Coordinates of C-alpha atoms and ligand atoms in Angstrom, one line a residue:
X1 CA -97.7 -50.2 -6.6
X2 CA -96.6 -48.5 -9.8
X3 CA -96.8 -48.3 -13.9
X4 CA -93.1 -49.8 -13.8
X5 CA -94.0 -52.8 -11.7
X6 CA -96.7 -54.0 -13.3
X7 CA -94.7 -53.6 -16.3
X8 CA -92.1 -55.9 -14.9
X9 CA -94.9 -57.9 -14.3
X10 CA -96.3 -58.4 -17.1
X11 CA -93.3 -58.9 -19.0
X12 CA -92.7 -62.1 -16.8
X13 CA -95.9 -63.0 -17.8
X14 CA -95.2 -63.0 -21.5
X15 CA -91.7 -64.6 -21.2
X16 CA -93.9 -67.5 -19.9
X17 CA -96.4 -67.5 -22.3
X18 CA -96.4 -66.8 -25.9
X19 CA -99.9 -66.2 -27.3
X20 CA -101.7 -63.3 -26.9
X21 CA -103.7 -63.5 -24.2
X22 CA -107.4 -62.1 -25.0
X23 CA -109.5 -62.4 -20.9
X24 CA -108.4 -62.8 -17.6
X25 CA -110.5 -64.5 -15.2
X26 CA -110.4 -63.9 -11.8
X27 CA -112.0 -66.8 -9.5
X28 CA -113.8 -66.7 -6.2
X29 CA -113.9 -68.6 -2.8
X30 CA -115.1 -72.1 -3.9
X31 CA -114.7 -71.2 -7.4
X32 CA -110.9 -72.2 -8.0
X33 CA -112.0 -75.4 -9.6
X34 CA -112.6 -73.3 -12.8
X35 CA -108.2 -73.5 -13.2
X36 CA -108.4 -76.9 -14.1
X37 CA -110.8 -76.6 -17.4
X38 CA -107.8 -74.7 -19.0
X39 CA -106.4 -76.2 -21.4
X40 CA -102.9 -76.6 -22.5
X41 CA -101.6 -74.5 -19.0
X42 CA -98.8 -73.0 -17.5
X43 CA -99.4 -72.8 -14.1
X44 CA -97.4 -70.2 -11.8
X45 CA -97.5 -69.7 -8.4
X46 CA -98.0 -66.4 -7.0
X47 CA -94.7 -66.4 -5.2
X48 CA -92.8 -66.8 -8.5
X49 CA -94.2 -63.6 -10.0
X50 CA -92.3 -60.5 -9.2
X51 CA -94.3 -58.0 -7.1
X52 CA -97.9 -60.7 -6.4
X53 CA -98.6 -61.3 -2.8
X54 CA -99.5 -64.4 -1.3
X55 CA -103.1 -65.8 -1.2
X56 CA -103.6 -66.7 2.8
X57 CA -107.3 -67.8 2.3
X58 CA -108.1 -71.4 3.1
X59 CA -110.7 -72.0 -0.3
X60 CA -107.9 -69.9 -2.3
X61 CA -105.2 -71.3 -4.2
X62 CA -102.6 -68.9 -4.8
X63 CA -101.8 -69.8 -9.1
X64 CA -102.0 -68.1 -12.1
X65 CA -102.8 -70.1 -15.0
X66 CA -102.1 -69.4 -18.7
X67 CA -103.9 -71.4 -21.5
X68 CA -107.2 -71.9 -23.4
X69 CA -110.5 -72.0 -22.9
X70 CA -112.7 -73.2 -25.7
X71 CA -109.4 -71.6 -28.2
X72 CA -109.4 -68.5 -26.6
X73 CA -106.3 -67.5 -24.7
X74 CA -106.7 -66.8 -21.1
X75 CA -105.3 -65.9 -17.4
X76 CA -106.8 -67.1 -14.8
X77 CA -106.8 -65.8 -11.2
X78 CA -106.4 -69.0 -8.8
X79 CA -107.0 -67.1 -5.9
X80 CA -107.2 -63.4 -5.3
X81 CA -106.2 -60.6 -2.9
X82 CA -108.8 -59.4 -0.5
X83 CA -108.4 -56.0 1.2
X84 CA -109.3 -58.6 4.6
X85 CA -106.4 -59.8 4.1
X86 CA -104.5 -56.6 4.8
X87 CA -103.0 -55.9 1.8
X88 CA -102.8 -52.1 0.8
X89 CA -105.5 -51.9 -2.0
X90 CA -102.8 -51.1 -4.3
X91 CA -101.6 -54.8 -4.1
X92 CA -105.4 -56.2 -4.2
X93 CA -105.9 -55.0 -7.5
X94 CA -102.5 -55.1 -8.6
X95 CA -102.9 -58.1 -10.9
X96 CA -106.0 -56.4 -12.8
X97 CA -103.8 -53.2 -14.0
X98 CA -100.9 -56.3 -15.5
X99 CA -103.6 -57.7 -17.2
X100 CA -104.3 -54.6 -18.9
X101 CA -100.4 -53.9 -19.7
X102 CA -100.9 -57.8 -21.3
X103 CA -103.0 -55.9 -23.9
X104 CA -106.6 -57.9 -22.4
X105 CA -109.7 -55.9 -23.0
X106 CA -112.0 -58.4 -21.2
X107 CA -112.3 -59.4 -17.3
X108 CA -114.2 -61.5 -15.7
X109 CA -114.5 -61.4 -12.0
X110 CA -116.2 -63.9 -9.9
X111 CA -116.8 -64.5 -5.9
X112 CA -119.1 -66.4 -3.3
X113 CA -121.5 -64.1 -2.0
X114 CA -124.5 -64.0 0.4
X115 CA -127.9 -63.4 -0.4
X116 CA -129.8 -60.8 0.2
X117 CA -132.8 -61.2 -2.6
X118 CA -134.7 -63.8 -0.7
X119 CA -136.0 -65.3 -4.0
X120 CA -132.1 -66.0 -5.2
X121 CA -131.2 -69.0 -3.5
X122 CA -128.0 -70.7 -2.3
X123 CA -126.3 -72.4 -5.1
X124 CA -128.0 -70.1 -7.8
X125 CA -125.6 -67.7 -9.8
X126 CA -126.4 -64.3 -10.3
X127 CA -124.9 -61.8 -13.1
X128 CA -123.8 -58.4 -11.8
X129 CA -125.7 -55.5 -13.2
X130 CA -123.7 -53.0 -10.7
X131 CA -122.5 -52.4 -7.5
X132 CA -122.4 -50.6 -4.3
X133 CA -118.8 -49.4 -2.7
X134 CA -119.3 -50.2 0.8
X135 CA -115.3 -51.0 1.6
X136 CA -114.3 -47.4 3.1
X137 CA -111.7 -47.0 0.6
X138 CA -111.8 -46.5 -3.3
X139 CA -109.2 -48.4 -5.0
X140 CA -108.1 -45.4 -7.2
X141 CA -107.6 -43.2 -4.2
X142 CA -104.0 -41.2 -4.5
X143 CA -102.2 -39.3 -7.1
X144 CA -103.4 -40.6 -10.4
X145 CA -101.1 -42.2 -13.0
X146 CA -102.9 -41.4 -16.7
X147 CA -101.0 -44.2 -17.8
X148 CA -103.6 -46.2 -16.5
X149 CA -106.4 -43.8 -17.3
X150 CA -108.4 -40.5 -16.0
X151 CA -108.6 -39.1 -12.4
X152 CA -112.0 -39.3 -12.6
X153 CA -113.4 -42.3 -14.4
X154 CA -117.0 -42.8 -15.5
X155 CA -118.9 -45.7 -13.3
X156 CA -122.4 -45.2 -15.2
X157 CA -121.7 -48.8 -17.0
X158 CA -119.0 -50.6 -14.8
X159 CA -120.8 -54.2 -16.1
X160 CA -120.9 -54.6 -19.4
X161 CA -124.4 -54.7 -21.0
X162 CA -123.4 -56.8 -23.8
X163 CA -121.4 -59.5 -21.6
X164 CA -124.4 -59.3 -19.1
X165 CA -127.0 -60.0 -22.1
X166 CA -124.1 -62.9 -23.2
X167 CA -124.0 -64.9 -20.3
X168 CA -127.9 -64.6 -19.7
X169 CA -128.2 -66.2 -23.4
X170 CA -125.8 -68.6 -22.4
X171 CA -127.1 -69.5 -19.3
X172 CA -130.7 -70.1 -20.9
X173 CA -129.5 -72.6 -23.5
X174 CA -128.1 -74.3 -20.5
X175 CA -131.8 -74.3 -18.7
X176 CA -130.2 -72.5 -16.2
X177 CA -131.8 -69.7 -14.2
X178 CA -129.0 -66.8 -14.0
X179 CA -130.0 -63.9 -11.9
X180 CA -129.8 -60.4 -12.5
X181 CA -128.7 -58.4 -9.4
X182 CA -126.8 -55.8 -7.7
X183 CA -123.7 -56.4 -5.4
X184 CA -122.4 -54.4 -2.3
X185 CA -119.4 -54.9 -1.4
X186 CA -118.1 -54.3 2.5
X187 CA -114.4 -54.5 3.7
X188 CA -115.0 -57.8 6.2
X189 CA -113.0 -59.6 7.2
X190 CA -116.8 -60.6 9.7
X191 CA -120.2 -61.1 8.0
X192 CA -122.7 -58.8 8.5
X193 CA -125.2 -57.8 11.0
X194 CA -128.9 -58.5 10.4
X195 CA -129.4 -54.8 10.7
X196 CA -126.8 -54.1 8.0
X197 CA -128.2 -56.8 5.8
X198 CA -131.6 -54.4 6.3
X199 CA -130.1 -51.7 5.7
X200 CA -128.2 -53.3 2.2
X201 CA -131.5 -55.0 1.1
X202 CA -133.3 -51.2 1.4
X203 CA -130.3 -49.6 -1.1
X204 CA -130.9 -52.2 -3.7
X205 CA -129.1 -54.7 -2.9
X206 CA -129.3 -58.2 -4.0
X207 CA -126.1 -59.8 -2.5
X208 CA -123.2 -59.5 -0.2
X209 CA -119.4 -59.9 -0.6
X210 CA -115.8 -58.4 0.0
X211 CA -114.7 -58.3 -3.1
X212 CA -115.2 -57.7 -7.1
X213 CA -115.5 -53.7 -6.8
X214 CA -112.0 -52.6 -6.4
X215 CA -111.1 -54.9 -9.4
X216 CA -114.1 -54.0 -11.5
X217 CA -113.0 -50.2 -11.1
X218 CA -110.0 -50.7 -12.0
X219 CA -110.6 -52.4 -14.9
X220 CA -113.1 -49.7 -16.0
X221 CA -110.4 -47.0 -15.3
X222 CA -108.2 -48.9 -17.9
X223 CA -111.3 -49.3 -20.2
X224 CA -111.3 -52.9 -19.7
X225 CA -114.9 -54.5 -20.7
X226 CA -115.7 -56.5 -16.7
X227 CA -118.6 -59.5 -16.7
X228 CA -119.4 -60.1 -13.0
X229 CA -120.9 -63.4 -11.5
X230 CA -121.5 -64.2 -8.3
X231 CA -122.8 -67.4 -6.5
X232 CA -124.8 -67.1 -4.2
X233 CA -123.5 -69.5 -0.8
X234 CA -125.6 -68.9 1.6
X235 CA -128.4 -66.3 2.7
X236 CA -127.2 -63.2 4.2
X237 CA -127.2 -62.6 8.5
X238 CA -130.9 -62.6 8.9
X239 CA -132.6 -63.7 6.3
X240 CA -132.7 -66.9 7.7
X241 CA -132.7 -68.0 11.1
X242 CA -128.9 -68.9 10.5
X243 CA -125.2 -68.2 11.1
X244 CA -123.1 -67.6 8.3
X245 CA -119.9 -69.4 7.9
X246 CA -116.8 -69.6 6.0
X247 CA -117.0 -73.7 5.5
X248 CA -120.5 -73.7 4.4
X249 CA -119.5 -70.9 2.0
X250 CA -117.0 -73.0 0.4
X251 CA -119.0 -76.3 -0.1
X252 CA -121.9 -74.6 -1.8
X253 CA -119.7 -73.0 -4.2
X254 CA -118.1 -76.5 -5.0
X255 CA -122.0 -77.5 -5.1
X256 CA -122.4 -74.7 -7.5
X257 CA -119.4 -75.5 -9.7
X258 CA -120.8 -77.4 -12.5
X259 CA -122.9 -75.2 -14.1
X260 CA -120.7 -72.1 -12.9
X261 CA -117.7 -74.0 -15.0
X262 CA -120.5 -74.5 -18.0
X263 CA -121.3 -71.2 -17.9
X264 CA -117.9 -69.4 -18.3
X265 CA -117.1 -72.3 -21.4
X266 CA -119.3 -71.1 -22.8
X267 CA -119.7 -67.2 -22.2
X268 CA -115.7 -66.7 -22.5
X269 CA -115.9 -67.7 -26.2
X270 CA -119.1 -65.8 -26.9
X271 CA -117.8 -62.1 -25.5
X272 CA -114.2 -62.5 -27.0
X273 CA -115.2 -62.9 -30.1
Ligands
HPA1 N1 -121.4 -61.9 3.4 C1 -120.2 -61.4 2.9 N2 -119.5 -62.0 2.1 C2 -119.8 -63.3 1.8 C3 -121.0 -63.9 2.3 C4 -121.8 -63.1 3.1 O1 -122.9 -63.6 3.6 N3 -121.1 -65.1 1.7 C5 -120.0 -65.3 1.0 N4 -119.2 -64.2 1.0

């Protein structure tokens, strides 16, 4: 996908909605409930913006939704593109590179993940400190556009230390224990064997998940500042005696999303000032 078309993009975006839009807020499996805490919206469906795909994720929506969150302006991401799904990795993180063009400086990117840290349970949320790439494919891979930014972009800080100490102050007002933790990210579309899950826990791993990374490099190729959370739905293949599956992961992140919702009122307003 190219510089134009998430031009065109964006300018759609803008003929919808006036104010300058400060974060964008991309919103995992479970997690869509977020949508509805913004106020004044406009709510667009993917298939009305020029050049989105289609979310085909049952636990997805497929909206993006323009308004305000404790008076700061934001998009958020009903729904997002996995590279499961089959979408060239151009399109997955096709949305993140309009809301740079939209002039926002601040992404936050969320998902349901396993667990790998035995002591981080289900239903407990867990700030990124950084990643693995696991998905086979970096999302910047191809002839570079400088447009967007360098060929070879700096990873040393892809989480923002300052959001990262935000959301932890936040979280501890709250009474709410926030993890610290590191996420790998494989392709899926299937869960992963115990082995794997070994294999993760021994690179430093604390959770699982098939998303998050190709955004949050992209953002940090375009300089945008990323906050990551994930929430933890369910231990990873063989930490428990348990299969993993797609409905339980969906009802523990609806379990989780009261004090995931509190948490992002409140962060949002703390890191866009
Ligand atoms: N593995 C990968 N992705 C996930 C998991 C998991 O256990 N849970 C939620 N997303």
């Amino acid at each position: 996908m190219t510089y134009e078309q998430a031009q065109e993009t964006a300018a759609f975006i803008r003929s919808k909605y006036d104010r300058q839009l400060q974060a964008a807020v991309v919103l995992g499996s479970g997690l869509g409930a977020f949508a509805d805490e913004v106020e004044n919206p406009v709510k667009i469906p993917y298939e009305e913006i020029p050049n989105f795909q289609r979310s085909t994720v049952v636990g997805h929506e497929g909206k993006l939704v323009l308004g305000e969150i404790n008076g700061v302006s934001v998009a958020v991401q009903q729904g997002r593109f996995h590279y499961y799904e089959g979408y060239d990795i151009s399109q997955v993180i096709f949305p993140v590179r309009v809301f740079s063009l939209l002039g926002i400086k601040t992404l936050i990117l969320t998902n349901a993940a396993g667990s790998i840290n035995t002591s981080f349970k289900p239903g407990s949320l867990m700030v990124i400190r950084d990643h693995i790439n696991l998905m086979g494919i970096n999302p910047l891979r191809g002839k570079n556009d400088e447009r967007f930014g360098p060929r070879f972009p700096d990873m040393t800080e892809v989480y923002d230390r300052g959001f990262l100490e935000s959301a932890i102050e936040e979280a501890r007002e709250m009474d709410l224990k926030l993890r610290r933790g590191v996420y790998a990210a494989l392709s899926g579309p299937t869960y992963e064997t115990p082995t794997e899950i070994h294999m993760l826990r021994h690179c430093g791993a604390d959770a699982v998940g098939m998303s998050t990374v190709p955004e949050a490099v992209t953002a940090r190729h375009m300089e945008m500042k990323v906050l990551g959370i994930s929430c933890m739905t369910n231990f990873a293949a063989g930490i428990m005696d348990e299969k993993v599956n797609h409905e339980d992961v969906i009802e523990t992140g609806k379990k989780a999303a009261g004090s995931f919702k509190e948490l992002l009122r409140r962060v949002i307003p703390k890191i866009c000032s």
